[in-house]
CSV table of C-alpha atoms and ligand atoms in Angstrom, one decimal:
chain,number,residue,atom,x,y,z
A,230,UNK,CA,92.5,86.7,130.7
A,231,UNK,CA,90.8,88.5,127.9
A,232,UNK,CA,87.9,90.9,127.5
A,233,UNK,CA,86.5,89.3,124.3
A,234,UNK,CA,87.8,86.7,122.0
A,235,UNK,CA,86.7,84.1,119.4
A,236,UNK,CA,88.5,80.9,118.7
A,237,UNK,CA,88.4,79.0,115.4
A,238,UNK,CA,84.8,80.0,114.6
A,239,UNK,CA,83.3,78.2,111.6
A,240,UNK,CA,79.9,78.5,110.1
A,241,UNK,CA,78.6,76.9,106.9
A,242,UNK,CA,75.3,77.3,105.0
A,243,UNK,CA,74.8,74.2,103.0
A,244,UNK,CA,77.9,74.1,100.8
A,245,UNK,CA,79.0,77.7,101.6
A,246,UNK,CA,81.7,78.2,104.2
A,247,UNK,CA,80.7,81.7,105.4
A,248,UNK,CA,83.1,81.9,108.3
A,249,UNK,CA,86.2,79.7,108.5
A,250,UNK,CA,88.7,79.3,111.3
A,251,UNK,CA,88.2,82.8,112.6
A,252,UNK,CA,90.1,83.8,115.8
A,253,UNK,CA,90.8,87.2,117.2
A,254,UNK,CA,90.8,89.2,120.4
A,255,UNK,CA,89.4,92.5,121.4
A,256,UNK,CA,90.8,94.5,124.3
A,257,UNK,CA,88.5,96.3,126.7
A,258,UNK,CA,88.1,99.9,125.7
A,259,UNK,CA,89.5,99.5,122.2
A,260,UNK,CA,87.9,100.1,118.8
A,261,UNK,CA,88.4,97.2,116.4
A,262,UNK,CA,87.4,97.5,112.7
A,263,UNK,CA,86.5,94.5,110.6
A,264,UNK,CA,86.6,95.0,106.8
A,265,UNK,CA,86.4,92.8,103.8
A,266,UNK,CA,84.5,92.6,100.4
A,267,UNK,CA,80.8,91.9,100.3
A,268,UNK,CA,79.9,88.3,101.1
A,269,UNK,CA,83.2,87.6,103.0
A,270,UNK,CA,81.3,86.7,106.1
A,271,UNK,CA,81.3,89.8,108.3
A,272,UNK,CA,77.6,89.8,109.1
A,273,UNK,CA,77.6,86.1,109.7
A,274,UNK,CA,80.4,86.7,112.2
A,275,UNK,CA,78.3,89.3,114.0
A,276,UNK,CA,75.4,86.9,114.0
A,277,UNK,CA,77.5,84.2,115.6
A,278,UNK,CA,78.9,86.6,118.3
A,279,UNK,CA,75.5,87.9,119.2
A,280,UNK,CA,73.7,84.5,119.2
A,281,UNK,CA,71.5,85.0,116.1
A,282,UNK,CA,73.4,82.0,114.6
A,283,UNK,CA,75.1,79.1,116.2
A,284,UNK,CA,78.6,78.2,114.9
A,285,UNK,CA,79.4,74.7,113.5
A,286,UNK,CA,82.5,74.8,115.7
A,287,UNK,CA,84.7,77.2,117.6
A,288,UNK,CA,84.2,79.2,120.8
A,289,UNK,CA,83.2,82.7,121.8
A,290,UNK,CA,84.4,84.2,125.2
A,291,UNK,CA,83.2,87.4,126.8
A,292,UNK,CA,85.0,88.4,129.9
A,293,UNK,CA,86.4,84.8,130.0
A,294,UNK,CA,83.0,83.3,130.1
A,295,UNK,CA,82.1,80.9,127.3
A,296,UNK,CA,79.0,82.4,125.6
A,297,UNK,CA,79.0,80.1,122.6
A,298,UNK,CA,75.5,79.0,121.6
A,299,UNK,CA,73.7,81.2,124.1
A,300,UNK,CA,70.4,82.7,123.0
A,301,UNK,CA,70.6,86.2,121.5
A,302,UNK,CA,68.5,87.7,124.4
A,303,UNK,CA,70.9,86.2,126.9
A,304,UNK,CA,74.0,87.6,125.2
A,305,UNK,CA,72.4,91.0,124.9
A,306,UNK,CA,71.7,90.9,128.7
A,307,UNK,CA,75.4,90.0,129.3
A,308,UNK,CA,76.2,93.4,127.7
A,309,UNK,CA,76.9,92.7,124.0
A,310,UNK,CA,74.8,95.0,121.8
A,311,UNK,CA,74.7,95.1,118.0
A,312,UNK,CA,73.1,97.3,115.4
A,313,UNK,CA,71.7,95.8,112.2
A,314,UNK,CA,73.0,96.4,108.7
A,315,UNK,CA,69.4,96.5,107.6
A,316,UNK,CA,67.8,98.7,110.2
A,317,UNK,CA,64.6,97.3,111.6
A,318,UNK,CA,62.8,99.6,114.0
A,319,UNK,CA,59.2,99.3,115.0
A,320,UNK,CA,58.1,101.4,112.1
A,321,UNK,CA,54.7,102.3,113.4
A,322,UNK,CA,55.9,103.4,116.8
A,323,UNK,CA,57.2,107.0,117.4
A,324,UNK,CA,61.0,107.1,117.5
A,325,UNK,CA,61.1,107.6,121.3
A,326,UNK,CA,58.8,104.6,121.9
A,327,UNK,CA,61.3,102.4,120.1
A,328,UNK,CA,63.8,103.4,122.8
A,329,UNK,CA,61.3,102.8,125.7
A,330,UNK,CA,61.1,99.1,124.7
A,331,UNK,CA,64.7,98.2,125.4
A,332,UNK,CA,64.5,100.2,128.7
A,333,UNK,CA,62.3,97.3,130.0
A,334,UNK,CA,65.1,94.7,129.4
A,335,UNK,CA,66.2,92.6,132.4
A,336,UNK,CA,69.7,93.9,132.2
A,337,UNK,CA,68.5,97.5,132.5
A,338,UNK,CA,66.3,96.6,135.4
A,339,UNK,CA,69.2,94.9,137.2
A,340,UNK,CA,71.6,97.8,136.6
A,341,UNK,CA,69.0,100.4,137.3
A,342,UNK,CA,71.3,103.2,136.1
A,343,UNK,CA,68.7,105.2,134.0
A,344,UNK,CA,67.0,107.6,136.3
A,345,UNK,CA,63.7,109.3,135.7
A,346,UNK,CA,60.5,108.1,134.0
A,347,UNK,CA,61.0,106.0,130.9
A,348,UNK,CA,59.7,108.6,128.5
A,349,UNK,CA,62.2,111.2,129.6
A,350,UNK,CA,65.0,108.7,129.7
A,351,UNK,CA,64.3,107.7,126.1
A,352,UNK,CA,64.1,111.4,125.0
A,353,UNK,CA,67.4,112.1,126.8
A,354,UNK,CA,69.1,109.2,125.0
A,355,UNK,CA,67.8,110.4,121.6
A,356,UNK,CA,68.9,113.9,122.3
A,357,UNK,CA,72.4,112.6,123.2
A,358,UNK,CA,72.7,111.0,119.7
A,359,UNK,CA,71.4,114.0,117.8
A,360,UNK,CA,67.6,114.0,117.8
A,361,UNK,CA,66.7,117.7,118.4
A,362,UNK,CA,64.7,117.5,121.6
A,363,UNK,CA,62.3,120.3,121.1
A,364,UNK,CA,61.6,119.3,117.5
A,365,UNK,CA,58.8,116.9,116.6
A,366,UNK,CA,61.3,114.3,115.3
A,367,UNK,CA,61.4,112.0,118.4
A,368,UNK,CA,57.6,111.9,118.3
A,369,UNK,CA,57.3,110.9,114.6
A,370,UNK,CA,56.8,107.3,113.6
A,371,UNK,CA,60.0,105.6,112.7
A,372,UNK,CA,58.5,104.9,109.2
A,373,UNK,CA,58.8,108.6,108.2
A,374,UNK,CA,62.4,109.2,109.6
A,375,UNK,CA,65.2,109.7,107.1
A,376,UNK,CA,67.8,106.9,106.9
A,377,UNK,CA,70.4,108.8,109.0
A,378,UNK,CA,67.9,109.0,111.9
A,379,UNK,CA,67.1,105.3,111.7
A,380,UNK,CA,70.8,104.6,112.1
A,381,UNK,CA,70.9,106.9,115.1
A,382,UNK,CA,67.8,105.1,116.4
A,383,UNK,CA,69.8,101.8,116.2
A,384,UNK,CA,72.6,103.4,118.2
A,385,UNK,CA,70.0,104.7,120.8
A,386,UNK,CA,68.6,101.2,121.2
A,387,UNK,CA,71.9,99.7,122.3
A,388,UNK,CA,72.6,102.8,124.6
A,389,UNK,CA,69.2,102.1,126.2
A,390,UNK,CA,70.2,98.5,126.7
A,391,UNK,CA,73.4,99.7,128.4
A,392,UNK,CA,75.6,97.5,126.2
A,393,UNK,CA,79.3,97.6,127.0
A,394,UNK,CA,80.6,95.8,123.9
A,395,UNK,CA,79.0,97.5,120.9
A,396,UNK,CA,79.0,95.9,117.5
A,397,UNK,CA,78.1,98.1,114.5
A,398,UNK,CA,77.4,96.3,111.3
A,399,UNK,CA,77.9,98.9,108.5
A,400,UNK,CA,76.5,101.7,110.5
A,401,UNK,CA,77.7,104.2,107.9
A,402,UNK,CA,76.3,102.5,104.8
A,403,UNK,CA,73.9,104.7,102.9
A,404,UNK,CA,74.8,107.8,104.8
A,405,UNK,CA,76.1,111.0,103.4
A,406,UNK,CA,79.6,112.3,104.3
A,407,UNK,CA,78.0,114.9,106.5
A,408,UNK,CA,76.0,112.3,108.4
A,409,UNK,CA,79.0,110.1,108.8
A,410,UNK,CA,81.0,113.1,110.1
A,411,UNK,CA,78.3,113.8,112.7
A,412,UNK,CA,77.9,110.2,113.9
A,413,UNK,CA,81.6,109.5,114.1
A,414,UNK,CA,82.1,111.6,117.3
A,415,UNK,CA,79.3,109.6,119.0
A,416,UNK,CA,81.3,106.4,118.3
A,417,UNK,CA,84.5,107.9,119.6
A,418,UNK,CA,82.6,109.1,122.7
A,419,UNK,CA,81.7,105.5,123.5
A,420,UNK,CA,85.3,104.5,123.6
A,421,UNK,CA,86.2,107.5,125.7
A,422,UNK,CA,83.4,106.4,128.1
A,423,UNK,CA,85.2,103.1,128.5
A,424,UNK,CA,83.0,101.0,126.2
A,425,UNK,CA,84.4,98.6,123.6
A,426,UNK,CA,83.5,98.8,120.0
A,427,UNK,CA,83.7,96.5,117.0
A,428,UNK,CA,82.9,98.2,113.7
A,429,UNK,CA,82.1,96.3,110.5
A,430,UNK,CA,82.7,99.1,108.0
A,431,UNK,CA,83.1,99.9,104.3
A,432,UNK,CA,83.9,103.5,104.9
A,433,UNK,CA,87.6,102.9,105.4
A,434,UNK,CA,88.8,106.4,105.7
A,435,UNK,CA,86.6,107.1,108.6
A,436,UNK,CA,87.2,103.8,110.2
A,437,UNK,CA,91.0,103.9,109.9
A,438,UNK,CA,91.0,107.3,111.6
A,439,UNK,CA,89.4,106.0,114.8
A,440,UNK,CA,90.3,102.3,114.9
A,441,UNK,CA,93.0,100.8,117.2
A,442,UNK,CA,93.1,97.6,115.2
A,443,UNK,CA,91.8,96.5,111.9
A,444,UNK,CA,90.9,92.9,110.9
A,445,UNK,CA,90.7,92.0,107.2
A,446,UNK,CA,88.5,89.2,106.1
A,447,UNK,CA,88.3,87.5,102.7
A,448,UNK,CA,86.2,84.5,101.8
A,449,UNK,CA,85.3,83.7,105.4
A,450,UNK,CA,88.8,84.0,106.7
A,451,UNK,CA,91.0,86.5,108.4
A,452,UNK,CA,93.8,87.5,106.0
A,453,UNK,CA,95.4,90.3,107.9
A,454,UNK,CA,95.2,92.0,111.3
A,455,UNK,CA,97.0,95.0,112.7
A,456,UNK,CA,97.0,98.8,113.2
A,457,UNK,CA,95.4,100.9,110.5
A,458,UNK,CA,98.8,102.1,109.5
A,459,UNK,CA,100.1,98.5,109.0
A,460,UNK,CA,96.9,97.3,107.3
A,461,UNK,CA,97.0,100.2,104.8
A,462,UNK,CA,100.5,99.0,103.7
A,463,UNK,CA,99.8,95.3,103.6
A,464,UNK,CA,100.2,94.0,100.0
A,465,UNK,CA,97.8,91.1,100.4
A,466,UNK,CA,95.1,93.5,101.7
A,467,UNK,CA,95.8,96.1,99.0
A,468,UNK,CA,95.3,93.4,96.4
A,469,UNK,CA,92.2,91.9,97.9
A,470,UNK,CA,90.4,95.0,98.8
A,471,UNK,CA,91.9,98.3,99.6
A,472,UNK,CA,93.4,99.8,96.5
A,473,UNK,CA,90.1,101.2,95.2
A,474,UNK,CA,88.5,102.1,98.5
A,475,UNK,CA,91.2,104.3,99.9
A,476,UNK,CA,91.6,106.5,96.9
A,477,UNK,CA,88.0,107.7,97.2
B,1513,ADP,N1,71.2,82.8,106.2
B,1513,ADP,C1,72.0,82.4,105.2
B,1513,ADP,N2,71.7,81.4,104.4
B,1513,ADP,C2,72.6,81.0,103.4
B,1513,ADP,N3,73.7,81.7,103.0
B,1513,ADP,C3,74.0,82.7,103.8
B,1513,ADP,C4,73.2,83.2,104.9
B,1513,ADP,N4,73.7,84.3,105.4
B,1513,ADP,C5,74.8,84.6,104.7
B,1513,ADP,N5,75.0,83.6,103.7
B,1513,ADP,C6,76.1,83.5,102.8
B,1513,ADP,O1,77.3,83.6,103.6
B,1513,ADP,C7,78.3,84.4,102.9
B,1513,ADP,C8,78.7,85.5,103.9
B,1513,ADP,O2,77.6,86.4,104.0
B,1513,ADP,P1,77.7,87.7,104.9
B,1513,ADP,O3,78.1,87.2,106.3
B,1513,ADP,O4,76.4,88.4,104.8
B,1513,ADP,O5,78.8,88.6,104.3
B,1513,ADP,P2,79.2,90.1,104.5
B,1513,ADP,O6,78.4,90.6,105.6
B,1513,ADP,O7,80.6,90.2,104.6
B,1513,ADP,O8,78.7,90.8,103.2
B,1513,ADP,C9,77.7,84.8,101.6
B,1513,ADP,O9,78.1,83.9,100.6
B,1513,ADP,C10,76.2,84.8,101.9
B,1513,ADP,O10,75.5,84.5,100.7
B,1514,MG,MG1,77.2,92.3,105.9
């Protein structure tokens, strides 16, 4: 029995092996961080898990069901939500309308847990993640929102979808320290609420503070896995990646 696990995942692009022999497990209700230098295969791994790419080989299990190769929409409906490293809202739509769209997903219909009309549900979700309700911000087109709000909009989208396993791909990239500090409690709240989180992250200090387990990738492979405390001391990890990052 396991909540989520991948086994021997492999993905190549032509001659490039982006993900190689990757296996790990995520316990329900835990927060797992995945770190590693640029180009080491983190986003590819997220794309494999969420059905945006199909692996060459290996399996993905969610609540002991094999979800390998399923369509992205089907995986989303099963409860795995992800945010994108490159945010891609519907730029011309007001922020709150971006959140109304996921409220029409089959999973939300089936669960029926959002009460009230869709507009007020969307506004409630946005308020929850830091859009000031009585301001004009939720009504502005996404195209004029600052980067920090677009990241929050990404989070709001997977809240609306009622995802239970949340995967954040470099959520904090491009954000100021203050913005990171204000989004971090939202992530912690997900875990307190019983959700499970996988964070791909370069902001190690912030990640290590909240992660239960950290997985380190290098050149498509997992080179270390353990508690933040153990990972920080791992010599291989220090060499490959950490030294510089943690001093900042
Ligand atoms: N769609 C693609 N086509 C070809 N190569 C890709 C594609 N996506 C990723 N890659 C390559 O796979 C490797 C891993 O990329 P990526 O998963 O984006 O790494 P990370 O997210 O860790 O920075 C890189 O060498 C990248 O250039
Ligand atoms: Mg990436």
